[in-house]
Amino acid sequence: MRTEAETEPGVVGEARRLVAAARRELAGEVRARELLADCARRLDQPLRVALAGSLKAGKSTLLNSLVGQQIAPTDATECTRVVTWYRNGSTPTVTARAADGRAANVVVRRGGGAHGLSFDLDGLNWGTPGTREVDHLEVEWPATALAATTIIDTPGTSSLSREVSARTARLLTPDDAKVPGADAVVYLLRRLDDADVRFLEQVGTAGNGAGPLGVIGVVSRADEIGAGRIDALHSAREVAARFAGELERTGLCQAVIPVAGLLAFAAATLRQQEFAAFQALAGVPVGELSVALLSADRFARPDLPLPVEPGMRAQLADRFGLFGIRLAITLVRLGARDSAALAAELTERSGVNELRSVLDVQFGQRADQLKAHSALSALDRVLTAHPGTAADLLLPHIRTLLADNHGFAELRLLGRLRTDEPGLPAAELAELIRLIGGSGVAAPLRLGLPADAASATQCAEAIAAARKWRSRANHPLADQFTAAACLTAARSAEGVLAQLTPLD
């Protein structure tokens, strides 16, 4: 009788069987055994998504906004210089780990304001004599957002310390046979300079494609574009579109999205007294309020005749920024009658909901494919580094899966379609993107049908789509990229059909 692992369908099942076979053949190689055990564990763990970007790009603030709690310090302390893993846990704990595996508990301190959380790395008790440098931090926190996804906060890629910057590179693009530390990356941009492009190219070409398969770009601190004006996010969206075009050289990002992380987090944690303050400020004449909001320092001055006391004004400036204050007051004037309604409006306008949607479609719904890609890439490198055994016979199958697995092909094509357009009319291009999973991987979403569409209707639509896109792929005037994209869409339709009509 075959075990459950031996009959598990899909690319994860294939990866699990190949890892198990390699472990049997390399059981006598200590280092290979450790690396292969890591491969096997990764297939059972939550998806790992890394937040990367330059110094002060807003990674920790974005993490807090995605989780909806302040679990990451946002001030420039020592903890921002090390890789920090955020996992779901029953109770909040923070653990420091040294390179030799020794662990020490970290004291968490809370204060006031937007930077009120800090991890105290001074005086860590490692349990044994000798100085031990912190290799990484592990944070366990009860948070729904972390149940299916582990988020990894990385040091700035443009740190003045070469070692600090190298920590992020080692996590995402290990130079040995280790599994990449992350299955997918959210890369934060404030500008798009050569350092950003080089880093994205490094991720995309690591180990002949063995780096993370999914990469989403975020124009971070989007509210600061346009000096905090009420139309700042519109300006940020234009910047995001320009960045997406300029990233053509990498062919990597599957999307570039503007997000005001500070506003998103403030909205998620909006307090009743803050809403009351916005209500009071909404009654101030527009001209008078505009003068008060020329700067954060001016807004908090005690001599201004505003109906909110200076301490609360300083808190609003710290938590929401000038853009957030202007937007919140405008929304109150437009009819936001309670704190829940205001929080929902601010969250929507921050861009974080759009980011969550893209993360779900591109990462969450493809978690198995992304994890399998990481495991198979590492398995390829382990076997290459330990030749001369029967495990060598596994390599052709592994490399075929990495090259030909259709889920991987869809992800790569979605990345290219953000910057390269095939020779198709706009309506057909939108249909192609939907069919390869650009709006979600469920069959009705791919086919453009209602979620409750009958199975027969879905089958008929999938057959028609497969025929249509194979015909497009074989058109004699189609260029190579267009033909390849159409063939990928045809295979996606055939895959949907296979799901709807499984073999007995």
Coordinates of C-alpha atoms in Angstrom, one line a residue:
M1 CA 0.0 0.0 0.0
R2 CA 1.3 3.4 -1.0
T3 CA 1.7 6.1 1.7
E4 CA -0.2 9.4 1.5
A5 CA 3.0 11.2 0.6
E6 CA 3.5 8.8 -2.3
T7 CA 0.0 9.5 -3.7
E8 CA -0.2 13.3 -3.0
P9 CA -1.1 15.1 -6.2
G10 CA 0.4 18.2 -7.7
V11 CA 3.8 19.8 -7.7
V12 CA 4.1 19.6 -3.9
G13 CA 3.5 15.9 -4.0
E14 CA 6.2 15.6 -6.7
A15 CA 8.6 17.7 -4.7
R16 CA 8.0 15.7 -1.6
R17 CA 8.6 12.4 -3.4
L18 CA 11.8 13.6 -4.9
V19 CA 13.1 14.9 -1.6
A20 CA 12.3 11.6 0.0
A21 CA 14.1 9.7 -2.7
A22 CA 17.2 12.0 -2.4
R23 CA 17.2 11.5 1.4
R24 CA 17.3 7.7 1.0
E25 CA 20.3 7.9 -1.4
L26 CA 22.3 10.5 0.5
A27 CA 21.6 9.2 4.0
G28 CA 25.3 8.8 4.7
E29 CA 26.2 12.4 3.8
V30 CA 25.8 14.5 6.9
R31 CA 25.6 18.0 5.3
A32 CA 23.3 16.8 2.5
R33 CA 21.1 15.0 5.0
E34 CA 20.6 18.3 7.0
L35 CA 19.8 20.3 3.9
L36 CA 17.4 17.7 2.5
A37 CA 15.6 17.6 5.9
D38 CA 15.2 21.4 5.6
C39 CA 13.7 20.9 2.1
A40 CA 11.2 18.4 3.5
R41 CA 10.2 20.7 6.4
R42 CA 9.7 23.7 4.2
L43 CA 7.0 21.9 2.2
D44 CA 4.9 21.6 5.4
Q45 CA 5.5 25.1 6.7
P46 CA 3.6 28.3 6.0
L47 CA 4.6 30.4 2.9
R48 CA 7.5 32.7 3.6
V49 CA 7.3 36.3 2.3
A50 CA 10.3 38.6 2.8
L51 CA 10.0 42.4 3.0
A52 CA 13.1 43.9 1.3
G53 CA 14.2 47.4 0.2
S54 CA 16.6 50.2 1.0
L55 CA 17.1 51.8 4.4
K56 CA 14.0 53.6 5.8
A57 CA 11.8 52.4 3.0
G58 CA 9.1 51.6 5.5
K59 CA 9.3 47.8 5.7
S60 CA 8.5 47.6 9.4
T61 CA 5.6 50.0 9.1
L62 CA 4.2 48.0 6.2
L63 CA 4.5 44.8 8.2
N64 CA 2.5 46.4 11.1
S65 CA -0.2 47.6 8.6
L66 CA -0.5 44.1 7.0
V67 CA -0.8 42.4 10.4
G68 CA -3.0 45.1 11.9
Q69 CA -1.0 45.3 15.1
Q70 CA 2.3 46.9 16.1
I71 CA 4.5 43.9 16.3
A72 CA 7.6 45.3 14.5
P73 CA 9.7 48.2 15.9
T74 CA 9.8 51.1 13.4
D75 CA 12.6 53.2 14.9
A76 CA 16.2 52.8 13.8
T77 CA 17.4 50.5 16.6
E78 CA 19.8 47.6 16.5
C79 CA 17.0 45.1 15.7
T80 CA 16.5 46.7 12.2
R81 CA 20.0 45.6 11.4
V82 CA 19.2 41.9 11.6
V83 CA 16.8 39.6 9.8
T84 CA 13.6 39.1 11.9
W85 CA 11.1 36.3 11.4
Y86 CA 7.4 36.9 12.3
R87 CA 5.4 33.7 12.9
N88 CA 2.0 33.0 14.3
G89 CA 2.2 31.9 17.9
S90 CA -0.1 31.4 20.9
T91 CA 1.7 34.0 23.0
P92 CA 4.0 37.0 22.1
T93 CA 7.6 36.0 22.4
V94 CA 10.8 37.3 20.9
T95 CA 13.9 35.2 20.7
A96 CA 17.4 36.2 19.6
R97 CA 19.5 33.5 17.9
A98 CA 23.3 33.4 17.5
A99 CA 25.0 31.9 14.5
D100 CA 25.8 28.7 16.5
G101 CA 22.1 28.2 17.3
R102 CA 22.2 29.4 20.9
A103 CA 19.0 31.3 21.9
A104 CA 18.2 34.1 24.3
N105 CA 14.9 35.7 25.2
V106 CA 14.5 39.4 24.2
V107 CA 12.7 41.9 26.4
V108 CA 9.9 43.8 24.6
R109 CA 9.3 47.4 25.7
R110 CA 6.3 49.5 24.9
G111 CA 6.1 53.3 25.1
G112 CA 3.9 55.9 23.5
G113 CA 3.6 57.2 20.0
A114 CA 4.1 55.6 16.6
H115 CA 7.5 54.2 17.7
G116 CA 6.4 52.8 21.0
L117 CA 7.6 49.2 20.5
S118 CA 11.2 48.2 20.9
F119 CA 13.2 45.0 21.3
D120 CA 16.0 45.3 24.0
L121 CA 19.1 43.5 22.6
D122 CA 21.4 44.9 25.3
G123 CA 22.5 42.4 27.9
L124 CA 21.2 39.3 26.3
N125 CA 21.7 36.2 28.5
W126 CA 22.9 33.5 26.2
G127 CA 23.3 31.0 29.0
T128 CA 27.0 30.5 28.4
P129 CA 30.1 32.8 28.7
G130 CA 31.4 34.7 25.7
T131 CA 30.0 37.3 23.4
R132 CA 27.5 36.1 20.9
E133 CA 26.4 38.3 18.0
V134 CA 22.7 38.1 17.1
D135 CA 22.3 36.3 13.8
H136 CA 18.5 36.7 13.6
L137 CA 15.4 37.3 15.7
E138 CA 12.3 35.1 15.8
V139 CA 9.0 36.7 16.8
E140 CA 6.0 34.6 17.6
W141 CA 2.7 36.6 17.8
P142 CA -1.0 35.6 17.9
A143 CA -2.1 37.2 14.6
T144 CA -4.5 35.9 11.9
A145 CA -2.4 37.4 9.2
L146 CA 0.5 35.2 10.2
A147 CA -1.4 31.9 10.3
A148 CA -0.7 31.0 6.7
T149 CA 2.2 33.3 6.0
T150 CA 5.5 33.9 7.8
I151 CA 6.7 37.4 7.2
I152 CA 10.5 38.1 7.2
D153 CA 11.6 41.7 7.8
T154 CA 15.1 42.2 6.4
P155 CA 17.8 44.9 6.9
G156 CA 18.1 47.7 4.3
T157 CA 19.8 46.7 1.1
S158 CA 21.7 50.0 1.0
S159 CA 23.1 50.0 4.5
L160 CA 26.5 51.7 5.0
S161 CA 27.5 48.4 6.6
R162 CA 28.3 45.8 3.9
E163 CA 27.6 43.0 6.4
V164 CA 24.2 44.4 7.2
S165 CA 23.2 44.6 3.5
A166 CA 24.7 41.1 2.9
R167 CA 22.3 39.6 5.5
T168 CA 19.4 40.3 3.2
A169 CA 21.2 38.9 0.1
R170 CA 22.1 35.7 2.0
L171 CA 18.5 35.1 3.0
L172 CA 17.1 35.6 -0.5
T173 CA 20.0 34.3 -2.7
P174 CA 22.1 31.8 -0.6
D175 CA 25.4 31.0 -2.3
D176 CA 25.3 27.4 -1.1
A177 CA 22.8 24.6 -1.4
K178 CA 20.5 26.0 1.3
V179 CA 16.8 26.5 0.5
P180 CA 16.2 30.3 -0.1
G181 CA 15.0 31.8 3.1
A182 CA 11.9 33.2 1.4
D183 CA 9.4 31.9 -1.2
A184 CA 8.3 35.3 -2.4
V185 CA 9.4 38.9 -1.9
V186 CA 7.7 42.3 -1.4
Y187 CA 10.3 44.9 -2.5
L188 CA 9.8 48.4 -1.2
L189 CA 10.8 51.3 -3.4
R190 CA 11.0 55.0 -2.6
R191 CA 13.0 55.7 -5.7
L192 CA 14.1 53.3 -8.5
D193 CA 17.9 53.7 -8.7
D194 CA 20.6 51.4 -9.9
A195 CA 21.0 49.7 -6.5
D196 CA 17.3 48.6 -6.6
V197 CA 17.6 47.3 -10.2
R198 CA 20.8 45.4 -9.3
F199 CA 19.3 43.8 -6.3
L200 CA 16.2 42.7 -8.2
E201 CA 18.3 41.3 -11.0
Q202 CA 20.4 39.4 -8.3
V203 CA 17.2 37.9 -6.9
G204 CA 15.9 37.0 -10.3
T205 CA 19.0 35.3 -11.6
A206 CA 20.2 33.7 -8.3
G207 CA 21.2 30.1 -8.9
N208 CA 19.9 30.1 -12.4
G209 CA 16.5 31.1 -11.3
A210 CA 16.6 29.4 -7.9
G211 CA 15.8 32.6 -6.0
P212 CA 12.2 33.5 -4.9
L213 CA 9.8 33.1 -7.8
G214 CA 7.3 35.7 -6.8
V215 CA 8.2 39.4 -6.4
I216 CA 5.8 42.3 -5.8
G217 CA 7.0 45.9 -5.9
V218 CA 5.6 48.5 -3.5
V219 CA 6.0 52.3 -3.8
S220 CA 6.3 52.8 0.0
R221 CA 5.5 55.8 2.1
A222 CA 3.3 56.9 -0.8
D223 CA 1.7 59.6 1.2
E224 CA 5.0 61.5 1.2
I225 CA 5.0 61.8 -2.6
G226 CA 3.6 65.2 -3.3
A227 CA 4.5 66.6 0.1
G228 CA 1.5 65.1 1.8
R229 CA -1.1 66.8 -0.4
I230 CA -4.6 65.4 -0.5
D231 CA -3.8 64.0 -4.0
A232 CA -0.6 62.3 -2.9
L233 CA -1.8 58.8 -3.6
H234 CA -2.8 59.8 -7.1
S235 CA 0.8 61.0 -7.7
A236 CA 2.2 57.8 -6.1
R237 CA 0.1 55.7 -8.5
E238 CA 1.7 57.6 -11.5
V239 CA 5.1 56.9 -9.9
A240 CA 4.2 53.2 -9.5
A241 CA 3.3 53.0 -13.2
R242 CA 6.6 54.6 -14.2
F243 CA 8.5 52.2 -11.9
A244 CA 6.7 49.2 -13.5
G245 CA 7.8 50.4 -16.9
E246 CA 11.4 51.0 -15.9
L247 CA 11.6 47.5 -14.3
E248 CA 11.4 46.0 -17.8
R249 CA 15.1 45.3 -17.5
T250 CA 14.5 42.8 -14.7
G251 CA 11.2 41.3 -16.0
L252 CA 10.6 40.3 -12.4
C253 CA 7.9 42.3 -10.5
Q254 CA 4.5 40.9 -11.0
A255 CA 3.0 44.2 -9.8
V256 CA 4.1 47.6 -8.5
I257 CA 1.6 49.1 -6.0
P258 CA 1.6 52.4 -4.1
V259 CA 0.9 52.0 -0.3
A260 CA 0.8 54.5 2.5
G261 CA 1.9 52.2 5.3
L262 CA 1.7 54.7 8.1
L263 CA -1.9 55.6 7.1
A264 CA -2.8 52.0 6.8
F265 CA -1.5 51.1 10.3
A266 CA -3.1 54.2 11.9
A267 CA -6.4 53.3 10.3
A268 CA -6.2 49.7 11.6
T269 CA -5.6 51.0 15.1
L270 CA -7.8 54.2 15.0
R271 CA -8.9 55.3 18.5
Q272 CA -12.2 56.9 19.4
Q273 CA -10.5 60.0 20.8
E274 CA -8.6 60.4 17.5
F275 CA -11.9 60.2 15.6
A276 CA -13.4 62.8 18.0
A277 CA -10.4 65.1 17.3
F278 CA -10.9 64.8 13.6
Q279 CA -14.6 65.6 14.0
A280 CA -13.6 68.8 15.9
L281 CA -11.0 69.8 13.4
A282 CA -13.5 69.3 10.6
G283 CA -15.4 72.3 11.9
V284 CA -12.4 74.6 11.5
P285 CA -12.5 76.9 8.5
V286 CA -10.6 75.5 5.5
G287 CA -8.2 78.4 5.2
E288 CA -7.3 78.5 8.9
L289 CA -6.7 74.7 9.0
S290 CA -4.6 74.8 5.8
V291 CA -2.3 77.3 7.5
A292 CA -2.0 75.1 10.6
L293 CA -1.1 72.1 8.5
L294 CA 1.8 73.7 6.8
S295 CA 4.1 71.4 8.8
A296 CA 3.8 68.9 11.6
D297 CA 5.6 71.1 14.1
R298 CA 3.3 74.0 13.3
F299 CA 0.2 71.8 13.7
A300 CA 1.3 70.8 17.2
R301 CA 2.1 74.4 18.4
P302 CA 0.3 75.2 21.7
D303 CA -0.5 78.8 20.7
L304 CA -2.7 77.8 17.7
P305 CA -6.4 78.4 18.5
L306 CA -7.6 74.9 17.4
P307 CA -10.4 72.9 19.2
V308 CA -8.0 70.0 19.9
E309 CA -5.3 70.2 22.6
P310 CA -1.7 70.3 21.5
G311 CA -0.8 66.8 22.8
M312 CA -3.5 65.2 20.8
R313 CA -2.5 67.2 17.7
A314 CA 1.1 65.9 18.1
Q315 CA -0.2 62.4 18.4
L316 CA -2.2 62.7 15.2
A317 CA 0.8 64.1 13.3
D318 CA 3.0 61.2 14.6
R319 CA 0.5 58.5 13.8
F320 CA -1.2 59.8 10.6
G321 CA 1.2 62.3 9.1
L322 CA 0.0 65.5 7.4
F323 CA -1.6 63.6 4.5
G324 CA -3.5 61.3 6.8
I325 CA -4.8 64.2 8.9
R326 CA -6.0 66.1 5.8
L327 CA -7.6 63.0 4.4
A328 CA -9.3 62.0 7.6
I329 CA -10.8 65.5 8.1
T330 CA -12.0 65.6 4.5
L331 CA -13.7 62.2 4.9
V332 CA -15.4 63.3 8.1
R333 CA -16.7 66.4 6.2
L334 CA -17.9 64.0 3.5
G335 CA -19.9 62.0 5.9
A336 CA -17.8 59.5 7.9
R337 CA -19.9 59.4 11.0
D338 CA -18.1 57.1 13.3
S339 CA -14.6 55.7 13.9
A340 CA -15.3 52.4 12.1
A341 CA -16.5 54.1 8.9
L342 CA -13.5 56.4 9.0
A343 CA -11.1 53.6 9.5
A344 CA -12.5 51.6 6.6
E345 CA -12.3 54.7 4.3
L346 CA -8.7 55.4 5.3
T347 CA -7.7 51.8 4.9
E348 CA -9.1 51.6 1.4
R349 CA -7.3 54.8 0.4
S350 CA -4.0 53.7 1.9
G351 CA -3.5 51.1 -0.8
V352 CA -3.1 48.3 1.7
N353 CA -6.3 46.5 0.6
E354 CA -5.1 46.4 -3.0
L355 CA -1.7 45.1 -1.8
R356 CA -3.4 42.4 0.3
S357 CA -5.5 41.4 -2.8
V358 CA -2.4 41.1 -5.0
L359 CA -0.5 39.2 -2.3
D360 CA -3.4 36.7 -2.0
V361 CA -3.7 36.2 -5.8
Q362 CA 0.0 36.1 -6.6
F363 CA 1.3 34.5 -3.4
G364 CA -1.4 33.1 -1.1
Q365 CA -3.3 31.2 -3.8
R366 CA -0.1 29.9 -5.2
A367 CA 1.6 29.0 -1.9
D368 CA 2.1 25.4 -2.8
Q369 CA 3.8 26.2 -6.1
L370 CA 6.1 28.8 -4.5
K371 CA 7.1 26.5 -1.7
A372 CA 7.7 23.7 -4.2
H373 CA 9.8 25.9 -6.3
S374 CA 12.0 26.8 -3.3
A375 CA 12.4 23.1 -2.3
L376 CA 13.1 21.9 -5.9
S377 CA 15.6 24.6 -6.5
A378 CA 17.5 23.7 -3.3
L379 CA 17.2 20.0 -4.1
D380 CA 18.8 20.6 -7.5
R381 CA 21.8 22.4 -5.8
V382 CA 22.2 19.7 -3.1
L383 CA 22.4 16.9 -5.6
T384 CA 24.7 18.9 -7.8
A385 CA 27.0 19.5 -4.8
H386 CA 27.0 15.8 -3.9
P387 CA 27.4 13.9 -7.2
G388 CA 28.3 10.2 -7.8
T389 CA 25.2 8.5 -6.2
A390 CA 22.0 7.0 -7.5
A391 CA 20.4 10.4 -6.6
D392 CA 22.0 11.8 -9.8
L393 CA 19.2 10.1 -11.7
L394 CA 16.6 12.4 -10.0
L395 CA 18.2 15.6 -11.5
P396 CA 16.5 15.4 -15.0
H397 CA 13.1 15.1 -13.4
I398 CA 13.8 17.9 -11.0
R399 CA 15.0 20.2 -13.8
T400 CA 12.1 19.3 -16.0
L401 CA 9.7 20.3 -13.2
L402 CA 11.4 23.6 -12.6
A403 CA 11.4 24.4 -16.4
D404 CA 8.1 23.0 -17.4
N405 CA 5.8 23.1 -14.4
H406 CA 2.8 25.1 -15.6
G407 CA 2.3 27.0 -12.4
F408 CA 5.8 28.3 -12.5
A409 CA 5.3 29.3 -16.2
E410 CA 2.2 31.3 -15.3
L411 CA 4.0 33.2 -12.6
R412 CA 6.9 34.0 -14.9
L413 CA 4.5 35.2 -17.6
L414 CA 2.5 37.4 -15.2
G415 CA 5.8 39.0 -14.3
R416 CA 6.7 39.7 -18.0
L417 CA 3.2 40.9 -18.9
R418 CA 3.6 43.8 -16.4
T419 CA 6.2 45.2 -18.8
D420 CA 6.0 43.4 -22.1
E421 CA 2.8 43.3 -24.1
P422 CA 2.2 40.6 -26.6
G423 CA 0.6 41.5 -30.0
L424 CA -3.0 41.2 -28.8
P425 CA -6.0 43.6 -28.5
A426 CA -6.5 45.0 -25.0
A427 CA -9.7 42.9 -24.4
E428 CA -7.9 39.7 -25.4
L429 CA -4.8 40.6 -23.3
A430 CA -7.1 41.1 -20.2
E431 CA -8.7 37.7 -21.0
L432 CA -5.3 36.0 -21.2
I433 CA -4.1 37.5 -17.9
R434 CA -7.4 36.3 -16.2
L435 CA -7.0 32.8 -17.7
I436 CA -3.4 32.4 -16.4
G437 CA -4.5 33.3 -12.9
G438 CA -4.0 37.1 -12.8
S439 CA -7.3 37.6 -10.9
G440 CA -7.2 34.3 -8.9
V441 CA -6.6 30.6 -9.5
A442 CA -10.1 29.2 -9.0
A443 CA -11.6 27.8 -12.2
P444 CA -14.6 30.3 -12.4
L445 CA -12.2 33.3 -11.9
R446 CA -9.9 32.1 -14.7
L447 CA -12.8 31.5 -17.0
G448 CA -14.6 34.8 -16.2
L449 CA -17.7 33.0 -14.9
P450 CA -19.8 33.4 -11.7
A451 CA -18.5 31.4 -8.8
D452 CA -21.7 29.2 -8.9
A453 CA -21.5 28.5 -12.6
A454 CA -22.5 24.9 -13.5
S455 CA -19.7 22.4 -14.0
A456 CA -20.9 21.8 -17.6
T457 CA -20.8 25.5 -18.3
Q458 CA -17.2 25.7 -17.0
C459 CA -16.1 22.7 -19.0
A460 CA -17.6 24.2 -22.2
E461 CA -15.9 27.5 -21.6
A462 CA -12.5 25.8 -20.8
I463 CA -12.7 23.8 -24.0
A464 CA -13.5 26.9 -26.0
A465 CA -10.6 28.8 -24.3
A466 CA -8.1 26.0 -25.0
R467 CA -9.0 25.9 -28.7
K468 CA -9.0 29.7 -29.0
W469 CA -5.6 30.2 -27.4
R470 CA -3.9 27.2 -29.2
S471 CA -5.2 28.8 -32.5
R472 CA -3.7 32.1 -31.5
A473 CA -0.4 30.5 -30.6
N474 CA -0.2 28.8 -34.0
H475 CA -1.0 32.0 -36.0
P476 CA 1.7 32.5 -38.6
L477 CA 2.0 36.2 -37.9
A478 CA 2.4 35.8 -34.1
D479 CA 5.8 36.8 -32.8
Q480 CA 7.7 34.4 -30.5
F481 CA 6.6 36.1 -27.2
T482 CA 3.0 36.4 -28.3
A483 CA 2.9 32.7 -29.4
A484 CA 4.5 31.6 -26.1
A485 CA 2.0 33.6 -24.1
C486 CA -1.0 32.2 -26.0
L487 CA 0.3 28.7 -25.6
T488 CA 0.6 29.3 -21.8
A489 CA -3.0 30.5 -21.8
A490 CA -4.1 27.4 -23.7
R491 CA -2.3 25.1 -21.2
S492 CA -4.0 27.0 -18.4
A493 CA -7.4 26.3 -19.9
E494 CA -6.5 22.6 -20.4
G495 CA -5.5 22.5 -16.7
V496 CA -8.8 23.9 -15.7
L497 CA -10.5 21.3 -17.8
A498 CA -8.5 18.6 -16.2
Q499 CA -9.6 19.8 -12.7
L500 CA -13.2 19.8 -13.8
T501 CA -13.1 16.3 -15.4
P502 CA -10.7 14.3 -13.2
L503 CA -9.7 10.8 -14.3
D504 CA -11.4 7.9 -12.4

